[in-house]
mmCIF file of C-alpha atoms in Angstrom:
data_model
loop_
_atom_site.group_PDB
_atom_site.id
_atom_site.type_symbol
_atom_site.label_atom_id
_atom_site.label_comp_id
_atom_site.label_asym_id
_atom_site.label_seq_id
_atom_site.Cartn_x
_atom_site.Cartn_y
_atom_site.Cartn_z
ATOM 1 C CA MET A 747 114.603 101.938 68.075
ATOM 2 C CA VAL A 748 114.818 103.099 71.688
ATOM 3 C CA THR A 749 116.010 100.399 74.035
ATOM 4 C CA PHE A 750 115.820 100.013 77.878
ATOM 5 C CA GLU A 751 117.395 97.209 79.878
ATOM 6 C CA GLY A 752 116.643 98.295 83.414
ATOM 7 C CA LEU A 753 114.172 96.661 85.752
ATOM 8 C CA PRO A 754 110.588 96.700 84.433
ATOM 9 C CA GLY A 755 109.200 100.377 84.177
ATOM 10 C CA ALA A 756 112.530 101.649 85.777
ATOM 11 C CA VAL A 757 111.389 100.439 89.172
ATOM 12 C CA ALA A 758 114.184 99.690 91.683
ATOM 13 C CA VAL A 759 114.159 97.368 94.591
ATOM 14 C CA SER A 760 115.825 96.949 97.954
ATOM 15 C CA HIS A 761 115.415 94.546 100.853
ATOM 16 C CA LEU A 762 114.633 96.300 104.154
ATOM 17 C CA SER A 763 114.830 94.989 107.708
ATOM 18 C CA VAL A 764 112.910 97.562 109.676
ATOM 19 C CA TYR A 765 114.593 99.103 112.739
ATOM 20 C CA ASP A 766 113.405 97.701 116.158
ATOM 21 C CA TRP A 767 114.462 100.720 118.165
ATOM 22 C CA PRO A 768 111.717 102.097 120.399
ATOM 23 C CA ALA A 769 110.678 105.720 119.793
ATOM 24 C CA ALA A 770 109.250 108.255 122.195
ATOM 25 C CA ASP A 771 105.675 106.983 121.752
ATOM 26 C CA GLY A 772 106.748 103.376 122.500
ATOM 27 C CA LEU A 773 106.589 102.157 118.951
ATOM 28 C CA ARG A 774 109.601 100.517 117.214
ATOM 29 C CA GLY A 775 110.411 101.258 113.623
ATOM 30 C CA GLY A 776 111.637 103.691 111.089
ATOM 31 C CA THR A 777 112.033 107.391 110.129
ATOM 32 C CA PRO A 778 108.832 109.153 108.978
ATOM 33 C CA HIS A 779 109.369 110.921 105.671
ATOM 34 C CA LEU A 780 107.735 111.644 102.334
ATOM 35 C CA HIS A 781 108.767 111.530 98.653
ATOM 36 C CA LEU A 782 108.021 114.401 96.315
ATOM 37 C CA THR A 783 108.170 112.774 92.834
ATOM 38 C CA CYS A 784 108.002 109.042 93.477
ATOM 39 C CA SER A 785 105.501 106.470 94.461
ATOM 40 C CA GLU A 786 106.834 103.693 96.669
ATOM 41 C CA GLY A 787 105.527 100.197 97.466
ATOM 42 C CA TYR A 788 106.118 97.446 100.051
ATOM 43 C CA VAL A 789 105.927 93.664 99.615
ATOM 44 C CA VAL A 790 106.046 92.131 103.051
ATOM 45 C CA VAL A 791 108.211 88.988 103.157
ATOM 46 C CA GLY A 792 108.630 88.419 106.850
ATOM 47 C CA GLY A 793 107.413 89.507 110.272
ATOM 48 C CA SER A 794 104.698 91.822 111.159
ATOM 49 C CA GLY A 795 103.998 95.519 111.696
ATOM 50 C CA SER A 796 102.256 98.305 110.042
ATOM 51 C CA VAL A 797 102.812 101.472 108.039
ATOM 52 C CA GLN A 798 101.413 104.737 109.392
ATOM 53 C CA THR A 799 100.568 107.323 106.711
ATOM 54 C CA LEU A 800 99.648 110.928 106.973
ATOM 55 C CA THR A 801 98.158 112.924 104.073
ATOM 56 C CA ALA A 802 95.774 115.897 103.712
ATOM 57 C CA SER A 803 93.003 113.362 103.976
ATOM 58 C CA GLY A 804 94.042 112.170 107.363
ATOM 59 C CA PHE A 805 96.005 109.602 109.439
ATOM 60 C CA ARG A 806 95.892 105.906 108.509
ATOM 61 C CA GLU A 807 97.543 102.785 109.836
ATOM 62 C CA THR A 808 97.771 99.776 107.491
ATOM 63 C CA PRO A 809 98.698 96.327 108.819
ATOM 64 C CA LEU A 810 101.720 94.583 107.313
ATOM 65 C CA THR A 811 102.052 90.798 107.349
ATOM 66 C CA PRO A 812 103.684 88.404 104.874
ATOM 67 C CA GLY A 813 102.092 88.711 101.374
ATOM 68 C CA ALA A 814 100.724 92.239 101.871
ATOM 69 C CA LEU A 815 101.295 94.732 99.061
ATOM 70 C CA VAL A 816 100.935 98.333 100.054
ATOM 71 C CA TRP A 817 101.924 101.497 97.981
ATOM 72 C CA PHE A 818 101.457 105.236 98.256
ATOM 73 C CA THR A 819 101.924 108.210 96.050
ATOM 74 C CA PRO A 820 104.178 111.359 96.320
ATOM 75 C CA GLY A 821 103.220 113.446 99.369
ATOM 76 C CA ALA A 822 102.210 110.635 101.698
ATOM 77 C CA VAL A 823 104.151 110.839 104.908
ATOM 78 C CA HIS A 824 104.929 107.229 105.918
ATOM 79 C CA ARG A 825 106.420 105.633 109.024
ATOM 80 C CA LEU A 826 107.135 101.880 109.315
ATOM 81 C CA VAL A 827 106.294 100.328 112.679
ATOM 82 C CA ASN A 828 108.035 96.995 113.467
ATOM 83 C CA ASP A 829 105.975 94.629 115.780
ATOM 84 C CA ASP A 830 107.964 91.487 115.168
ATOM 85 C CA GLY A 831 110.892 91.195 112.782
ATOM 86 C CA LEU A 832 109.278 93.197 109.917
ATOM 87 C CA ARG A 833 111.016 92.699 106.548
ATOM 88 C CA VAL A 834 109.865 94.091 103.269
ATOM 89 C CA ILE A 835 110.978 94.404 99.627
ATOM 90 C CA VAL A 836 110.741 98.120 98.675
ATOM 91 C CA LEU A 837 109.680 98.986 95.198
ATOM 92 C CA MET A 838 110.743 102.499 94.130
ATOM 93 C CA GLN A 839 109.749 104.553 91.195
ATOM 94 C CA ASN A 840 112.216 106.425 89.016
ATOM 95 C CA SER A 841 115.221 104.069 89.262
ATOM 96 C CA GLY A 842 115.385 104.119 93.011
ATOM 97 C CA LEU A 843 115.217 107.916 93.334
ATOM 98 C CA PRO A 844 113.534 107.582 96.866
ATOM 99 C CA GLU A 845 116.874 106.257 98.151
ATOM 100 C CA ALA A 846 118.900 108.744 96.068
ATOM 101 C CA GLY A 847 117.605 111.996 97.218
ATOM 102 C CA ASP A 848 113.760 112.158 96.769
ATOM 103 C CA ALA A 849 112.939 112.060 100.528
ATOM 104 C CA VAL A 850 112.354 114.703 103.160
ATOM 105 C CA LEU A 851 112.202 113.661 106.850
ATOM 106 C CA THR A 852 109.541 115.036 109.105
ATOM 107 C CA LEU A 853 112.047 116.941 111.196
ATOM 108 C CA PRO A 854 110.596 119.814 113.379
ATOM 109 C CA PRO A 855 110.181 123.148 111.652
ATOM 110 C CA ARG A 856 113.328 124.514 113.305
ATOM 111 C CA CYS A 857 115.343 122.021 111.073
ATOM 112 C CA LEU A 858 113.505 122.645 107.833
ATOM 113 C CA ALA A 859 113.952 126.425 107.112
ATOM 114 C CA ASP A 860 117.750 126.234 106.535
ATOM 115 C CA PRO A 861 119.171 123.690 104.058
ATOM 116 C CA ASP A 862 122.457 123.431 105.977
ATOM 117 C CA VAL A 863 120.634 122.744 109.216
ATOM 118 C CA TYR A 864 118.416 120.114 107.587
ATOM 119 C CA ARG A 865 121.401 118.484 105.885
ATOM 120 C CA ALA A 866 123.328 118.312 109.212
ATOM 121 C CA ALA A 867 120.340 116.640 110.893
ATOM 122 C CA ALA A 868 119.422 114.259 108.092
ATOM 123 C CA THR A 869 122.880 113.043 106.773
ATOM 124 C CA LEU A 870 124.608 110.083 108.390
ATOM 125 C CA PRO A 871 128.349 110.036 108.819
ATOM 126 C CA GLY A 872 129.417 107.877 105.918
ATOM 127 C CA ASP A 873 133.027 107.241 106.970
ATOM 128 C CA ALA A 874 132.230 106.385 110.608
ATOM 129 C CA ASP A 875 132.211 102.898 112.190
ATOM 130 C CA GLU A 876 128.924 101.060 112.621
ATOM 131 C CA ALA A 877 128.285 102.024 116.178
ATOM 132 C CA VAL A 878 128.643 105.749 115.336
ATOM 133 C CA GLN A 879 126.299 105.383 112.237
ATOM 134 C CA GLU A 880 123.722 103.523 114.331
ATOM 135 C CA ARG A 881 123.632 106.283 116.916
ATOM 136 C CA ALA A 882 123.312 108.881 114.144
ATOM 137 C CA ALA A 883 120.528 106.943 112.489
ATOM 138 C CA ARG A 884 118.672 106.523 115.687
ATOM 139 C CA ALA A 885 118.928 110.174 116.671
ATOM 140 C CA ARG A 886 117.728 111.149 113.124
ATOM 141 C CA ARG A 887 114.796 108.787 113.497
ATOM 142 C CA ASP A 888 113.847 110.175 116.878
ATOM 143 C CA LEU A 889 114.008 113.734 115.581
ATOM 144 C CA ALA A 890 111.708 112.884 112.654
ATOM 145 C CA VAL A 891 109.265 111.015 114.926
ATOM 146 C CA GLU A 892 109.147 114.149 117.027
ATOM 147 C CA GLY A 893 108.087 116.210 114.026
ATOM 148 C CA PHE A 894 105.704 113.554 112.809
ATOM 149 C CA LEU A 895 103.763 113.267 116.022
ATOM 150 C CA VAL A 896 103.156 117.046 115.896
ATOM 151 C CA LEU A 897 101.921 116.850 112.330
ATOM 152 C CA ARG A 898 99.640 113.908 113.173
ATOM 153 C CA GLU A 899 98.123 115.700 116.205
ATOM 154 C CA ALA A 900 97.411 118.752 114.025
ATOM 155 C CA VAL A 901 95.765 116.764 111.192
ATOM 156 C CA GLU A 902 93.704 114.729 113.616
ATOM 157 C CA GLY A 903 92.673 117.841 115.377
ATOM 158 C CA GLY A 904 91.432 119.413 112.127
ATOM 159 C CA ASP A 905 94.303 121.838 111.506
ATOM 160 C CA PRO A 906 95.746 121.248 108.054
ATOM 161 C CA GLU A 907 98.332 124.106 108.097
ATOM 162 C CA PRO A 908 101.254 122.341 109.916
ATOM 163 C CA LEU A 909 101.175 119.580 107.242
ATOM 164 C CA ALA A 910 100.833 122.098 104.454
ATOM 165 C CA ALA A 911 103.777 124.051 105.805
ATOM 166 C CA PHE A 912 105.837 120.881 105.903
ATOM 167 C CA HIS A 913 104.987 120.238 102.235
ATOM 168 C CA ARG A 914 106.087 123.772 101.361
ATOM 169 C CA ALA A 915 109.303 123.324 103.329
ATOM 170 C CA ALA A 916 110.039 119.999 101.677
ATOM 171 C CA ALA A 917 109.505 121.359 98.091
ATOM 172 C CA ALA A 918 111.874 124.335 98.929
ATOM 173 C CA LEU A 919 114.561 121.935 100.268
ATOM 174 C CA VAL A 920 114.547 119.715 97.157
ATOM 175 C CA ARG A 921 114.163 122.389 94.502
ATOM 176 C CA PRO A 922 117.916 122.659 93.675
ATOM 177 C CA ARG A 923 118.051 118.958 92.938
ATOM 178 C CA THR A 924 115.170 118.756 90.456
ATOM 179 C CA PRO A 925 117.479 119.045 87.341
ATOM 180 C CA GLU A 926 119.506 116.020 88.566
ATOM 181 C CA TRP A 927 116.213 114.059 89.223
ATOM 182 C CA ARG A 928 114.896 114.979 85.715
ATOM 183 C CA GLY A 929 118.010 113.390 84.239
ATOM 184 C CA ARG A 930 117.416 110.228 86.169
ATOM 185 C CA TRP A 931 113.820 110.187 85.012
ATOM 186 C CA GLU A 932 114.750 110.783 81.342
ATOM 187 C CA LYS A 933 117.396 107.899 81.352
ATOM 188 C CA GLY A 934 114.918 105.615 83.262
ATOM 189 C CA ALA A 935 111.148 105.762 83.255
ATOM 190 C CA ALA A 936 110.789 108.081 80.286
ATOM 191 C CA THR A 937 113.192 105.872 78.192
ATOM 192 C CA ALA A 938 111.390 102.746 79.342
ATOM 193 C CA ALA A 939 108.031 104.219 78.133
ATOM 194 C CA ALA A 940 109.675 105.325 74.859
ATOM 195 C CA ALA A 941 110.996 101.821 74.289
ATOM 196 C CA THR A 942 107.521 100.349 74.719
ATOM 197 C CA ALA A 943 106.053 102.883 72.325
ATOM 198 C CA ASP A 944 108.677 101.848 69.695
ATOM 199 C CA GLN A 945 107.939 98.128 70.155
ATOM 200 C CA LEU A 946 104.255 98.763 69.750
ATOM 201 C CA ASP A 947 104.821 100.700 66.569
ATOM 202 C CA ALA A 948 107.092 97.792 65.251
ATOM 203 C CA LEU A 949 104.300 95.274 66.004
ATOM 204 C CA ASP A 950 101.701 97.453 64.350
ATOM 205 C CA GLN A 951 103.861 97.224 61.225
ATOM 206 C CA GLY A 952 104.256 93.502 61.541
ATOM 207 C CA GLU A 953 107.958 93.731 62.570
ATOM 208 C CA ALA A 954 109.487 91.632 65.236
ATOM 209 C CA GLY A 955 113.219 92.409 64.860
ATOM 210 C CA HIS A 956 113.500 93.779 68.369
ATOM 211 C CA LEU A 957 112.789 90.329 69.776
ATOM 212 C CA ALA A 958 116.172 89.140 68.634
ATOM 213 C CA ASP A 959 117.852 91.677 70.877
ATOM 214 C CA ALA A 960 116.550 90.040 74.034
ATOM 215 C CA ARG A 961 118.911 90.037 77.119
ATOM 216 C CA VAL A 962 118.850 88.489 80.491
ATOM 217 C CA HIS A 963 120.243 90.250 83.545
ATOM 218 C CA ALA A 964 120.938 89.093 87.071
ATOM 219 C CA GLU A 965 122.328 90.801 90.175
ATOM 220 C CA ARG A 966 123.208 90.164 93.721
ATOM 221 C CA PRO A 967 122.949 93.001 96.397
ATOM 222 C CA SER A 968 125.845 95.441 95.982
ATOM 223 C CA ALA A 969 125.671 96.415 99.759
ATOM 224 C CA HIS A 970 124.251 94.589 102.768
ATOM 225 C CA GLY A 971 122.846 96.072 105.984
ATOM 226 C CA ARG A 972 123.312 99.769 104.978
ATOM 227 C CA PHE A 973 121.749 102.182 107.447
ATOM 228 C CA GLY A 974 118.579 103.596 105.702
ATOM 229 C CA MET A 975 115.776 105.816 106.746
ATOM 230 C CA CYS A 976 113.500 102.997 107.929
ATOM 231 C CA GLY A 977 115.988 100.128 108.600
ATOM 232 C CA ARG A 978 118.942 98.121 107.372
ATOM 233 C CA LEU A 979 119.032 97.835 103.602
ATOM 234 C CA ASP A 980 120.361 95.299 101.110
ATOM 235 C CA VAL A 981 120.609 97.370 97.909
ATOM 236 C CA TYR A 982 121.126 96.710 94.243
ATOM 237 C CA ARG A 983 122.982 98.677 91.664
ATOM 238 C CA THR A 984 119.951 98.620 89.294
#
């Protein structure tokens, strides 16, 4: 029988304290980006703000206050806005793939055509001290907001091509990584689904042996305050 002991459905979680740095448009918050193969959700646990989303259907701003649950599917550009101490639990499909590569920032087109140029703009210096990492994270955020505002203006003006061009560029950037992502999916969500299928088959036959294999797992964050795309992250290994 197939077994799976990860979080339910191979969803991963992290705790996010959204950046409060002001951007060029006066709003404080995170780095706009999209995911190509993963849905993502927010459970708001503190503070207030909003999430701005941009899709082929248009621009939308959804308020975020404690207790709110908001999620979006692959392709939705999203930008967290922090009005007052916004904190969220982030739910991520495919064993946390959104924080492990499945994200493309809305950098200006000049940064998207060349993978090396994109990587240089999007990657934080991992071995630098906190002040250097903060400056790099803020510069990266500002560059992505610059690109996001151009995309938003085009969509709201009735021109879908800039957003479609960004989608094409994002797909080209991640294409070399899809075999690695497929492996993560196979070990995670696909295995979780297969385990449920096996359990249903067993129950259909009146068998309950798998219940004797029950396990309990618990974790504390493996890292605190890591600089992420949208804020400081407490992350889990799961």
